PDB file of C-alpha atoms in Angstrom:
ATOM      1  CA  MET A  28     -59.303 -24.193 -36.701  1.00 54.00           C
ATOM      2  CA  ASN A  29     -59.992 -21.410 -39.342  1.00 66.00           C
ATOM      3  CA  PHE A  30     -59.139 -21.299 -43.208  1.00 68.00           C
ATOM      4  CA  LEU A  31     -55.934 -19.325 -42.396  1.00 71.00           C
ATOM      5  CA  ASP A  32     -54.843 -21.896 -39.786  1.00 71.00           C
ATOM      6  CA  THR A  33     -55.319 -24.527 -42.182  1.00 78.00           C
ATOM      7  CA  ILE A  34     -53.332 -22.958 -44.795  1.00 81.00           C
ATOM      8  CA  LEU A  35     -50.264 -21.961 -42.385  1.00 80.00           C
ATOM      9  CA  THR A  36     -50.215 -25.296 -40.175  1.00 84.00           C
ATOM     10  CA  PRO A  37     -47.800 -27.147 -42.836  1.00 86.00           C
ATOM     11  CA  PHE A  38     -45.634 -23.682 -42.983  1.00 86.00           C
ATOM     12  CA  THR A  39     -45.795 -23.541 -39.147  1.00 87.00           C
ATOM     13  CA  TYR A  40     -44.408 -27.186 -38.513  1.00 88.00           C
ATOM     14  CA  ALA A  41     -41.633 -26.515 -41.516  1.00 89.00           C
ATOM     15  CA  VAL A  42     -40.470 -23.225 -39.619  1.00 89.00           C
ATOM     16  CA  SER A  43     -40.424 -24.778 -36.091  1.00 90.00           C
ATOM     17  CA  TRP A  44     -38.648 -27.767 -37.304  1.00 92.00           C
ATOM     18  CA  VAL A  45     -35.733 -26.043 -38.929  1.00 91.00           C
ATOM     19  CA  LEU A  46     -35.646 -23.580 -35.918  1.00 91.00           C
ATOM     20  CA  TRP A  47     -35.501 -26.686 -33.623  1.00 92.00           C
ATOM     21  CA  ALA A  48     -32.748 -28.292 -35.805  1.00 93.00           C
ATOM     22  CA  PHE A  49     -30.629 -25.340 -35.955  1.00 94.00           C
ATOM     23  CA  HIS A  50     -30.842 -24.608 -32.278  1.00 93.00           C
ATOM     24  CA  GLU A  51     -29.894 -28.452 -31.503  1.00 93.00           C
ATOM     25  CA  LEU A  52     -26.905 -28.016 -33.820  1.00 95.00           C
ATOM     26  CA  PHE A  53     -25.559 -24.910 -32.177  1.00 94.00           C
ATOM     27  CA  THR A  54     -26.283 -26.504 -28.754  1.00 94.00           C
ATOM     28  CA  ILE A  55     -24.325 -29.545 -29.786  1.00 94.00           C
ATOM     29  CA  LEU A  56     -21.528 -27.453 -30.932  1.00 93.00           C
ATOM     30  CA  GLY A  57     -21.405 -25.807 -27.398  1.00 91.00           C
ATOM     31  CA  MET A  58     -23.542 -22.776 -27.114  1.00 93.00           C
ATOM     32  CA  ASP A  59     -25.718 -22.112 -24.340  1.00 90.00           C
ATOM     33  CA  GLU A  60     -29.352 -23.662 -25.133  1.00 89.00           C
ATOM     34  CA  GLY A  61     -31.124 -20.781 -23.191  1.00 88.00           C
ATOM     35  CA  SER A  62     -29.177 -18.235 -24.874  1.00 91.00           C
ATOM     36  CA  GLY A  63     -30.603 -15.536 -27.064  1.00 90.00           C
ATOM     37  CA  VAL A  64     -27.623 -15.530 -29.294  1.00 93.00           C
ATOM     38  CA  THR A  65     -28.285 -19.155 -29.957  1.00 94.00           C
ATOM     39  CA  TRP A  66     -31.805 -18.580 -30.760  1.00 93.00           C
ATOM     40  CA  THR A  67     -30.945 -15.431 -32.920  1.00 93.00           C
ATOM     41  CA  LEU A  68     -28.396 -17.474 -34.827  1.00 94.00           C
ATOM     42  CA  SER A  69     -31.073 -20.179 -35.537  1.00 93.00           C
ATOM     43  CA  ILE A  70     -33.338 -17.551 -36.894  1.00 92.00           C
ATOM     44  CA  ILE A  71     -30.607 -16.076 -39.234  1.00 93.00           C
ATOM     45  CA  PHE A  72     -29.683 -19.635 -40.328  1.00 93.00           C
ATOM     46  CA  LEU A  73     -33.464 -20.167 -41.151  1.00 91.00           C
ATOM     47  CA  VAL A  74     -33.322 -17.126 -43.238  1.00 90.00           C
ATOM     48  CA  LEU A  75     -30.244 -18.437 -45.132  1.00 92.00           C
ATOM     49  CA  LEU A  76     -31.814 -21.733 -45.498  1.00 91.00           C
ATOM     50  CA  ILE A  77     -35.035 -20.273 -47.031  1.00 87.00           C
ATOM     51  CA  ARG A  78     -33.676 -17.691 -49.180  1.00 87.00           C
ATOM     52  CA  THR A  79     -30.931 -20.244 -50.738  1.00 89.00           C
ATOM     53  CA  LEU A  80     -33.828 -22.342 -51.746  1.00 87.00           C
ATOM     54  CA  LEU A  81     -35.539 -19.398 -53.118  1.00 83.00           C
ATOM     55  CA  ILE A  82     -32.566 -18.662 -55.712  1.00 84.00           C
ATOM     56  CA  PRO A  83     -34.420 -20.360 -58.614  1.00 83.00           C
ATOM     57  CA  VAL A  84     -37.518 -18.053 -57.773  1.00 79.00           C
ATOM     58  CA  PHE A  85     -35.143 -15.039 -57.548  1.00 79.00           C
ATOM     59  CA  VAL A  86     -33.655 -16.062 -61.041  1.00 78.00           C
ATOM     60  CA  LYS A  87     -37.201 -16.331 -62.612  1.00 77.00           C
ATOM     61  CA  GLN A  88     -37.992 -13.007 -61.120  1.00 75.00           C
ATOM     62  CA  ILE A  89     -34.984 -11.220 -62.748  1.00 75.00           C
ATOM     63  CA  LYS A  90     -35.922 -12.924 -66.166  1.00 74.00           C
ATOM     64  CA  SER A  91     -39.499 -11.598 -65.796  1.00 75.00           C
ATOM     65  CA  GLN A  92     -38.558  -8.103 -64.795  1.00 72.00           C
ATOM     66  CA  ARG A  93     -36.348  -7.884 -67.852  1.00 73.00           C
ATOM     67  CA  ALA A  94     -38.931  -9.189 -70.098  1.00 73.00           C
ATOM     68  CA  MET A  95     -41.230  -6.583 -68.685  1.00 72.00           C
ATOM     69  CA  GLN A  96     -38.760  -3.546 -69.385  1.00 70.00           C
ATOM     70  CA  ALA A  97     -38.290  -4.943 -73.039  1.00 70.00           C
ATOM     71  CA  LEU A  98     -42.054  -4.841 -73.740  1.00 74.00           C
ATOM     72  CA  GLN A  99     -42.345  -1.269 -72.677  1.00 72.00           C
ATOM     73  CA  PRO A 100     -42.381   0.193 -76.175  1.00 75.00           C
ATOM     74  CA  ASP A 101     -44.913  -2.130 -77.201  1.00 77.00           C
ATOM     75  CA  LEU A 102     -46.900  -1.009 -74.062  1.00 77.00           C
ATOM     76  CA  ARG A 103     -46.745   2.490 -74.858  1.00 77.00           C
ATOM     77  CA  LYS A 104     -47.968   1.932 -78.621  1.00 81.00           C
ATOM     78  CA  LEU A 105     -50.834   0.298 -76.853  1.00 80.00           C
ATOM     79  CA  GLN A 106     -51.682   3.187 -74.582  1.00 77.00           C
ATOM     80  CA  ALA A 107     -51.347   5.462 -77.615  1.00 80.00           C
ATOM     81  CA  LYS A 108     -53.686   3.185 -79.501  1.00 81.00           C
ATOM     82  CA  TYR A 109     -56.519   3.607 -77.032  1.00 78.00           C
ATOM     83  CA  LYS A 110     -55.620   7.242 -75.854  1.00 80.00           C
ATOM     84  CA  GLY A 111     -58.954   8.699 -75.347  1.00 78.00           C
ATOM     85  CA  LYS A 112     -61.188   5.832 -75.803  1.00 79.00           C
ATOM     86  CA  THR A 113     -63.222   5.383 -72.384  1.00 77.00           C
ATOM     87  CA  ASP A 114     -65.838   3.172 -73.645  1.00 79.00           C
ATOM     88  CA  GLN A 115     -66.244  -0.196 -72.283  1.00 81.00           C
ATOM     89  CA  MET A 116     -65.393  -1.999 -75.425  1.00 84.00           C
ATOM     90  CA  SER A 117     -62.191  -0.102 -75.814  1.00 81.00           C
ATOM     91  CA  ARG A 118     -61.127  -0.728 -72.151  1.00 82.00           C
ATOM     92  CA  GLN A 119     -61.836  -4.617 -72.653  1.00 84.00           C
ATOM     93  CA  ALA A 120     -59.919  -4.630 -75.852  1.00 84.00           C
ATOM     94  CA  MET A 121     -57.215  -3.129 -74.158  1.00 83.00           C
ATOM     95  CA  VAL A 122     -56.774  -5.284 -71.530  1.00 82.00           C
ATOM     96  CA  GLN A 123     -56.883  -8.384 -73.658  1.00 84.00           C
ATOM     97  CA  GLU A 124     -54.276  -7.029 -75.874  1.00 83.00           C
ATOM     98  CA  GLN A 125     -51.958  -6.300 -72.635  1.00 81.00           C
ATOM     99  CA  GLN A 126     -52.677  -9.762 -71.399  1.00 83.00           C
ATOM    100  CA  ALA A 127     -51.844 -11.268 -74.755  1.00 83.00           C
ATOM    101  CA  LEU A 128     -48.503  -9.191 -74.598  1.00 80.00           C
ATOM    102  CA  PHE A 129     -47.728 -10.421 -71.292  1.00 81.00           C
ATOM    103  CA  LYS A 130     -48.369 -13.968 -72.294  1.00 79.00           C
ATOM    104  CA  LYS A 131     -45.990 -13.485 -75.164  1.00 78.00           C
ATOM    105  CA  HIS A 132     -43.269 -12.329 -73.254  1.00 73.00           C
ATOM    106  CA  LYS A 133     -43.751 -14.886 -70.321  1.00 73.00           C
ATOM    107  CA  THR A 134     -44.036 -12.267 -67.800  1.00 75.00           C
ATOM    108  CA  ASN A 135     -46.672  -9.994 -65.945  1.00 72.00           C
ATOM    109  CA  PRO A 136     -46.611  -6.977 -63.521  1.00 68.00           C
ATOM    110  CA  LEU A 137     -46.593  -8.876 -60.437  1.00 68.00           C
ATOM    111  CA  SER A 138     -43.434 -10.788 -61.311  1.00 67.00           C
ATOM    112  CA  SER A 139     -41.105  -8.651 -59.291  1.00 64.00           C
ATOM    113  CA  CYS A 140     -42.923  -9.499 -55.960  1.00 69.00           C
ATOM    114  CA  LEU A 141     -42.687 -13.275 -56.781  1.00 68.00           C
ATOM    115  CA  PRO A 142     -39.865 -14.010 -54.345  1.00 69.00           C
ATOM    116  CA  LEU A 143     -41.715 -11.936 -51.679  1.00 70.00           C
ATOM    117  CA  LEU A 144     -45.398 -13.707 -52.223  1.00 77.00           C
ATOM    118  CA  VAL A 145     -43.286 -17.067 -52.081  1.00 78.00           C
ATOM    119  CA  GLN A 146     -41.571 -16.232 -48.815  1.00 77.00           C
ATOM    120  CA  MET A 147     -44.787 -14.622 -47.239  1.00 82.00           C
ATOM    121  CA  PRO A 148     -46.309 -17.732 -45.734  1.00 86.00           C
ATOM    122  CA  PHE A 149     -43.067 -18.964 -44.003  1.00 83.00           C
ATOM    123  CA  PHE A 150     -42.760 -15.251 -42.332  1.00 80.00           C
ATOM    124  CA  PHE A 151     -46.511 -15.485 -41.373  1.00 84.00           C
ATOM    125  CA  ALA A 152     -45.535 -18.963 -40.010  1.00 86.00           C
ATOM    126  CA  LEU A 153     -42.729 -17.748 -38.069  1.00 83.00           C
ATOM    127  CA  PHE A 154     -44.828 -14.675 -36.692  1.00 83.00           C
ATOM    128  CA  ARG A 155     -47.140 -17.104 -35.232  1.00 83.00           C
ATOM    129  CA  VAL A 156     -44.537 -19.476 -33.532  1.00 85.00           C
ATOM    130  CA  LEU A 157     -42.772 -16.466 -32.148  1.00 83.00           C
ATOM    131  CA  ASN A 158     -45.810 -14.408 -31.060  1.00 81.00           C
ATOM    132  CA  GLU A 159     -47.462 -17.253 -29.624  1.00 84.00           C
ATOM    133  CA  ALA A 160     -44.215 -18.022 -27.469  1.00 84.00           C
ATOM    134  CA  SER A 161     -45.235 -16.211 -24.413  1.00 81.00           C
ATOM    135  CA  ARG A 162     -48.692 -17.527 -24.214  1.00 84.00           C
ATOM    136  CA  ALA A 163     -47.511 -21.082 -24.846  1.00 87.00           C
ATOM    137  CA  SER A 164     -44.741 -20.978 -22.366  1.00 86.00           C
ATOM    138  CA  ASP A 165     -47.368 -19.898 -19.644  1.00 84.00           C
ATOM    139  CA  ASP A 166     -49.779 -22.706 -20.800  1.00 85.00           C
ATOM    140  CA  GLY A 167     -46.731 -25.212 -20.840  1.00 86.00           C
ATOM    141  CA  ARG A 168     -47.570 -26.285 -24.447  1.00 86.00           C
ATOM    142  CA  SER A 169     -45.743 -26.951 -27.657  1.00 87.00           C
ATOM    143  CA  ILE A 170     -45.813 -25.277 -30.906  1.00 86.00           C
ATOM    144  CA  GLY A 171     -45.216 -27.178 -33.936  1.00 84.00           C
ATOM    145  CA  ALA A 172     -42.031 -29.094 -33.582  1.00 86.00           C
ATOM    146  CA  LEU A 173     -40.850 -26.855 -30.748  1.00 88.00           C
ATOM    147  CA  SER A 174     -41.639 -29.006 -27.475  1.00 89.00           C
ATOM    148  CA  ALA A 175     -42.788 -26.700 -24.346  1.00 90.00           C
ATOM    149  CA  ASP A 176     -39.268 -26.809 -22.934  1.00 91.00           C
ATOM    150  CA  HIS A 177     -38.137 -25.099 -26.296  1.00 90.00           C
ATOM    151  CA  ILE A 178     -40.703 -22.732 -26.309  1.00 90.00           C
ATOM    152  CA  ARG A 179     -40.122 -21.813 -22.693  1.00 91.00           C
ATOM    153  CA  SER A 180     -36.332 -21.667 -23.513  1.00 91.00           C
ATOM    154  CA  PHE A 181     -37.222 -19.129 -26.321  1.00 89.00           C
ATOM    155  CA  ASP A 182     -39.485 -17.090 -24.335  1.00 87.00           C
ATOM    156  CA  GLN A 183     -36.723 -16.553 -21.351  1.00 89.00           C
ATOM    157  CA  SER A 184     -34.081 -15.740 -24.067  1.00 91.00           C
ATOM    158  CA  SER A 185     -32.968 -12.163 -24.923  1.00 90.00           C
ATOM    159  CA  ILE A 186     -30.611 -10.026 -27.073  1.00 91.00           C
ATOM    160  CA  LEU A 187     -28.927  -7.239 -25.685  1.00 91.00           C
ATOM    161  CA  GLY A 188     -31.470  -7.338 -22.918  1.00 90.00           C
ATOM    162  CA  ALA A 189     -34.663  -7.588 -25.449  1.00 91.00           C
ATOM    163  CA  PRO A 190     -36.473 -10.565 -24.928  1.00 91.00           C
ATOM    164  CA  LEU A 191     -37.037 -12.141 -28.476  1.00 91.00           C
ATOM    165  CA  SER A 192     -40.888 -12.915 -28.086  1.00 88.00           C
ATOM    166  CA  GLU A 193     -41.201  -9.391 -26.904  1.00 90.00           C
ATOM    167  CA  THR A 194     -42.720  -6.605 -29.163  1.00 90.00           C
ATOM    168  CA  PHE A 195     -42.431  -2.917 -29.326  1.00 91.00           C
ATOM    169  CA  LEU A 196     -46.174  -2.168 -28.798  1.00 89.00           C
ATOM    170  CA  GLY A 197     -46.261  -4.963 -26.443  1.00 88.00           C
ATOM    171  CA  THR A 198     -44.059  -3.274 -24.048  1.00 88.00           C
ATOM    172  CA  ILE A 199     -45.444   0.030 -24.518  1.00 89.00           C
ATOM    173  CA  ASN A 200     -48.862  -1.124 -23.755  1.00 86.00           C
ATOM    174  CA  SER A 201     -47.435  -3.201 -20.612  1.00 82.00           C
ATOM    175  CA  GLY A 202     -47.232  -0.314 -18.261  1.00 80.00           C
ATOM    176  CA  ALA A 203     -43.560  -1.431 -17.317  1.00 83.00           C
ATOM    177  CA  ILE A 204     -41.619  -0.184 -20.359  1.00 88.00           C
ATOM    178  CA  ASN A 205     -38.501  -2.214 -21.267  1.00 89.00           C
ATOM    179  CA  TRP A 206     -36.062   0.184 -22.937  1.00 92.00           C
ATOM    180  CA  ALA A 207     -34.256  -2.639 -24.334  1.00 93.00           C
ATOM    181  CA  VAL A 208     -36.894  -3.606 -26.446  1.00 92.00           C
ATOM    182  CA  ILE A 209     -37.803  -0.200 -27.481  1.00 94.00           C
ATOM    183  CA  ILE A 210     -34.087   0.609 -28.551  1.00 94.00           C
ATOM    184  CA  VAL A 211     -33.236  -2.776 -30.332  1.00 93.00           C
ATOM    185  CA  ALA A 212     -36.795  -2.785 -31.966  1.00 93.00           C
ATOM    186  CA  VAL A 213     -36.245   0.829 -33.308  1.00 93.00           C
ATOM    187  CA  ILE A 214     -32.873  -0.118 -34.573  1.00 94.00           C
ATOM    188  CA  MET A 215     -34.130  -3.258 -36.180  1.00 92.00           C
ATOM    189  CA  ILE A 216     -37.284  -1.568 -37.719  1.00 93.00           C
ATOM    190  CA  LEU A 217     -34.935   1.039 -39.137  1.00 93.00           C
ATOM    191  CA  ALA A 218     -32.434  -1.637 -40.770  1.00 92.00           C
ATOM    192  CA  MET A 219     -35.478  -3.604 -42.239  1.00 89.00           C
ATOM    193  CA  THR A 220     -37.024  -0.440 -43.844  1.00 90.00           C
ATOM    194  CA  ALA A 221     -33.906   0.947 -45.066  1.00 91.00           C
ATOM    195  CA  SER A 222     -32.693  -2.070 -46.562  1.00 89.00           C
ATOM    196  CA  GLN A 223     -36.174  -2.700 -48.106  1.00 85.00           C
ATOM    197  CA  PHE A 224     -35.761   1.014 -49.550  1.00 87.00           C
ATOM    198  CA  PHE A 225     -32.360   0.693 -50.856  1.00 89.00           C
ATOM    199  CA  THR A 226     -32.837  -2.725 -52.547  1.00 84.00           C
ATOM    200  CA  GLN A 227     -35.787  -1.139 -54.708  1.00 81.00           C
ATOM    201  CA  ARG A 228     -33.943   2.032 -55.280  1.00 83.00           C
ATOM    202  CA  GLN A 229     -30.838   0.291 -56.519  1.00 81.00           C
ATOM    203  CA  LEU A 230     -32.943  -1.760 -58.928  1.00 76.00           C
ATOM    204  CA  MET A 231     -34.738   1.446 -60.158  1.00 76.00           C
ATOM    205  CA  THR A 232     -31.220   3.633 -60.564  1.00 77.00           C
ATOM    206  CA  LYS A 233     -28.885   0.898 -61.810  1.00 79.00           C
ATOM    207  CA  ASN A 234     -30.599  -1.700 -63.589  1.00 74.00           C
ATOM    208  CA  MET A 235     -33.387  -0.305 -65.572  1.00 71.00           C
ATOM    209  CA  SER A 236     -33.031   0.773 -69.339  1.00 67.00           C
ATOM    210  CA  ALA A 237     -34.015   4.071 -70.702  1.00 65.00           C
ATOM    211  CA  GLU A 238     -37.151   2.617 -72.250  1.00 63.00           C
ATOM    212  CA  ALA A 239     -38.318   1.080 -68.836  1.00 61.00           C
ATOM    213  CA  LEU A 240     -37.645   4.294 -67.199  1.00 63.00           C
ATOM    214  CA  GLN A 241     -40.045   6.012 -69.345  1.00 64.00           C
ATOM    215  CA  GLY A 242     -42.618   3.194 -69.506  1.00 58.00           C
ATOM    216  CA  PRO A 243     -45.667   2.530 -66.895  1.00 59.00           C
ATOM    217  CA  PHE A 244     -43.556  -0.115 -65.149  1.00 61.00           C
ATOM    218  CA  MET A 245     -41.626   2.591 -63.720  1.00 66.00           C
ATOM    219  CA  GLN A 246     -44.699   3.977 -62.030  1.00 68.00           C
ATOM    220  CA  GLN A 247     -45.432   0.654 -60.039  1.00 68.00           C
ATOM    221  CA  GLN A 248     -41.694   0.766 -58.956  1.00 68.00           C
ATOM    222  CA  LYS A 249     -41.989   4.088 -57.667  1.00 73.00           C
ATOM    223  CA  MET A 250     -44.859   3.008 -55.615  1.00 74.00           C
ATOM    224  CA  MET A 251     -43.275   0.119 -54.045  1.00 73.00           C
ATOM    225  CA  LEU A 252     -40.155   2.181 -53.502  1.00 76.00           C
ATOM    226  CA  TYR A 253     -42.299   4.036 -50.772  1.00 77.00           C
ATOM    227  CA  ILE A 254     -45.006   1.869 -49.982  1.00 81.00           C
ATOM    228  CA  LEU A 255     -43.262  -1.537 -48.955  1.00 78.00           C
ATOM    229  CA  PRO A 256     -40.724   0.346 -46.359  1.00 80.00           C
ATOM    230  CA  LEU A 257     -43.896   2.109 -44.996  1.00 83.00           C
ATOM    231  CA  VAL A 258     -45.950  -1.048 -44.537  1.00 83.00           C
ATOM    232  CA  PHE A 259     -43.238  -2.980 -43.024  1.00 80.00           C
ATOM    233  CA  GLY A 260     -42.098   0.028 -40.736  1.00 83.00           C
ATOM    234  CA  ILE A 261     -45.637   0.401 -39.597  1.00 86.00           C
ATOM    235  CA  GLY A 262     -46.138  -3.194 -38.970  1.00 85.00           C
ATOM    236  CA  GLY A 263     -42.780  -3.533 -37.458  1.00 86.00           C
ATOM    237  CA  ILE A 264     -44.163  -1.963 -34.170  1.00 88.00           C
ATOM    238  CA  ASN A 265     -46.144  -5.376 -33.631  1.00 89.00           C
ATOM    239  CA  PHE A 266     -43.408  -7.618 -34.543  1.00 88.00           C
ATOM    240  CA  PRO A 267     -41.618  -9.787 -31.978  1.00 89.00           C
ATOM    241  CA  ILE A 268     -38.028  -8.956 -31.791  1.00 92.00           C
ATOM    242  CA  GLY A 269     -37.211 -12.443 -33.534  1.00 90.00           C
ATOM    243  CA  VAL A 270     -39.220 -11.512 -36.284  1.00 88.00           C
ATOM    244  CA  LEU A 271     -37.506  -8.203 -36.755  1.00 92.00           C
ATOM    245  CA  ILE A 272     -34.401 -10.218 -36.960  1.00 92.00           C
ATOM    246  CA  TYR A 273     -35.852 -12.622 -39.547  1.00 89.00           C
ATOM    247  CA  TRP A 274     -37.189  -9.832 -41.746  1.00 88.00           C
ATOM    248  CA  THR A 275     -33.868  -7.660 -41.744  1.00 91.00           C
ATOM    249  CA  ALA A 276     -31.577 -10.655 -42.280  1.00 92.00           C
ATOM    250  CA  SER A 277     -33.699 -11.510 -45.368  1.00 89.00           C
ATOM    251  CA  ASN A 278     -33.873  -8.031 -46.487  1.00 89.00           C
ATOM    252  CA  LEU A 279     -29.912  -7.830 -46.277  1.00 92.00           C
ATOM    253  CA  TRP A 280     -29.611 -10.863 -48.242  1.00 91.00           C
ATOM    254  CA  THR A 281     -31.823  -9.452 -50.961  1.00 87.00           C
ATOM    255  CA  LEU A 282     -29.864  -6.440 -51.135  1.00 89.00           C
ATOM    256  CA  GLY A 283     -26.374  -8.369 -51.270  1.00 90.00           C
ATOM    257  CA  GLN A 284     -28.032 -10.895 -53.573  1.00 88.00           C
ATOM    258  CA  GLN A 285     -29.444  -8.105 -56.132  1.00 85.00           C
ATOM    259  CA  PHE A 286     -26.192  -6.086 -55.888  1.00 88.00           C
ATOM    260  CA  TRP A 287     -24.187  -9.072 -57.133  1.00 88.00           C
ATOM    261  CA  VAL A 288     -26.591  -9.979 -60.172  1.00 84.00           C
ATOM    262  CA  ILE A 289     -26.772  -6.103 -61.251  1.00 84.00           C
ATOM    263  CA  ARG A 290     -22.948  -5.743 -61.137  1.00 87.00           C
ATOM    264  CA  ASN A 291     -22.438  -8.805 -63.096  1.00 84.00           C
ATOM    265  CA  ASN A 292     -25.332  -9.459 -65.140  1.00 82.00           C
ATOM    266  CA  PRO A 293     -26.908  -6.242 -65.643  1.00 82.00           C
ATOM    267  CA  THR A 294     -30.083  -5.500 -67.837  1.00 78.00           C
ATOM    268  CA  PRO A 295     -28.871  -4.262 -71.242  1.00 77.00           C
ATOM    269  CA  GLY A 296     -29.227  -0.635 -72.009  1.00 76.00           C
ATOM    270  CA  SER A 297     -28.856  -0.032 -67.999  1.00 79.00           C
ATOM    271  CA  GLN A 298     -26.720   2.081 -66.182  1.00 83.00           C
ATOM    272  CA  ALA A 299     -25.272  -1.181 -64.654  1.00 83.00           C
ATOM    273  CA  GLU A 300     -24.337  -2.424 -67.934  1.00 83.00           C
ATOM    274  CA  ARG A 301     -22.496   0.836 -68.831  1.00 86.00           C
ATOM    275  CA  GLU A 302     -20.479   0.679 -65.665  1.00 86.00           C
ATOM    276  CA  LEU A 303     -19.678  -2.974 -66.140  1.00 88.00           C
ATOM    277  CA  ASN A 304     -18.472  -1.962 -69.972  1.00 87.00           C
ATOM    278  CA  ALA A 305     -16.203   0.539 -68.382  1.00 89.00           C
ATOM    279  CA  ARG A 306     -14.699  -1.841 -65.920  1.00 89.00           C
ATOM    280  CA  ARG A 307     -14.203  -4.301 -68.691  1.00 87.00           C
ATOM    281  CA  ALA A 308     -12.646  -1.919 -70.891  1.00 89.00           C
ATOM    282  CA  GLU A 309     -10.289  -1.007 -68.245  1.00 88.00           C
ATOM    283  CA  LYS A 310      -9.116  -4.631 -68.294  1.00 87.00           C
ATOM    284  CA  GLY A 311      -8.834  -4.332 -72.060  1.00 84.00           C
ATOM    285  CA  LEU A 312     -12.199  -6.468 -72.281  1.00 84.00           C
ATOM    286  CA  PRO A 313     -14.926  -5.983 -75.100  1.00 86.00           C
ATOM    287  CA  PRO A 314     -18.304  -4.901 -74.021  1.00 85.00           C
ATOM    288  CA  VAL A 315     -20.554  -7.360 -72.785  1.00 76.00           C
ATOM    289  CA  GLY A 316     -21.939  -9.749 -75.700  1.00 70.00           C
ATOM    290  CA  GLN A 317     -18.974  -9.023 -77.949  1.00 74.00           C
ATOM    291  CA  LYS A 318     -16.205 -11.251 -78.478  1.00 71.00           C
ATOM    292  CA  LYS A 319     -12.658 -10.128 -78.120  1.00 64.00           C
ATOM    293  CA  ILE A 320     -10.581 -10.119 -81.470  1.00 57.00           C
ATOM    294  CA  ASP A 321      -7.606 -11.988 -81.150  1.00 52.00           C
ATOM    295  CA  GLU A 322      -4.914 -10.048 -83.177  1.00 48.00           C
ATOM    296  CA  SER A 323      -3.120 -13.468 -84.116  1.00 50.00           C
ATOM    297  CA  GLU A 324      -6.184 -14.566 -85.726  1.00 50.00           C
ATOM    298  CA  THR A 325      -6.736 -11.266 -87.859  1.00 50.00           C
ATOM    299  CA  PRO A 326      -6.362 -12.222 -91.318  1.00 52.00           C
ATOM    300  CA  ALA A 327      -3.605 -10.164 -93.025  1.00 51.00           C
ATOM    301  CA  ILE A 328      -4.451  -7.720 -95.546  1.00 52.00           C
ATOM    302  CA  GLU A 329      -2.713  -8.177 -98.759  1.00 54.00           C
ATOM    303  CA  GLU A 330      -1.173  -5.435-100.769  1.00 51.00           C
ATOM    304  CA  PRO A 331      -3.068  -4.575-104.000  1.00 53.00           C
ATOM    305  CA  LYS A 332      -1.214  -6.180-106.923  1.00 55.00           C
ATOM    306  CA  GLY A 333      -0.285  -4.038-109.791  1.00 53.00           C
ATOM    307  CA  GLN A 334      -2.172  -4.602-113.088  1.00 54.00           C
ATOM    308  CA  ARG A 335      -0.418  -7.389-115.122  1.00 55.00           C
ATOM    309  CA  GLU A 336       1.074  -6.228-117.967  1.00 55.00           C
ATOM    310  CA  GLN A 337       0.119  -8.171-121.100  1.00 56.00           C
ATOM    311  CA  PRO A 338       3.014  -9.345-123.391  1.00 56.00           C
ATOM    312  CA  LYS A 339       3.334  -7.122-126.503  1.00 56.00           C
ATOM    313  CA  ARG A 340       2.834  -8.738-129.747  1.00 56.00           C
ATOM    314  CA  LYS A 341       5.853  -8.266-132.037  1.00 54.00           C
ATOM    315  CA  ASN A 342       5.333  -7.386-135.595  1.00 54.00           C
ATOM    316  CA  ARG A 343       6.241 -10.393-137.953  1.00 51.00           C
ATOM    317  CA  LYS A 344       8.537  -9.353-140.562  1.00 50.00           C
ATOM    318  CA  LYS A 345       7.195  -9.453-144.046  1.00 48.00           C
ATOM    319  CA  ARG A 346       8.881 -11.920-146.236  1.00 46.00           C
TER     320      ARG A 346
END
């Protein structure tokens, strides 16, 4: 067992156990235990469970992203301070000041990738389970919590004629192309990359302040906008159909979750906040963060009183 296997083994057992539990649940509810629909639903519910558990991580990501946007003016000042200074001491001093700035705001440039990084071990564990299914089925062995019978059942299951354990690249190299695999894989890869792209674009166009749009953080976001979909799109040709289902479902969850957060709790100064304030204005509500003034509690303005006339002193008669 190599180092990677040692790290992934606990995740492999966890993922395989959850798959087994959902598969047993759907079977008890009357679904066919060998059906691809049953296994597909098990994978989708695995996504729902993992993403629900990751909600606190997502909340932390949102806070970190907003902190990164808030410190953009300070980052620009820091860059202007060291502009043109290319010596080693200046570069080191700039890095140290940047790290101190990140520490002060309790954030870092990798904060936007936090949910992805946490989710990756589960993704790789699922990839191992589903990618090994065909060989394990032929050898009659189990994988993690899934028995040999479960592995055989999964390997023989299909969705729309495409085996869940088959890959786009695998059927191309097999010499006997399964066009159902090609069609389903292409659709899932397009859905996966498109949802990844629109999730990142939604963040950039709707939920970034004017300061952040001008800062170096924006360059990182632009790179992620195109690089992540490209990476997963190219890698998708070697993903089993079951893994493509997992990743597409996870991306759609992210897109929907982010849409709700941006719509209801946008970043201050962003386009989404202006749209939220416009909707609130239509309902007669004040902008976000301001209290509505109750007219009944508005203190009445007293009319200015006229100047008080002093009583005139009567001249006393002389005796």
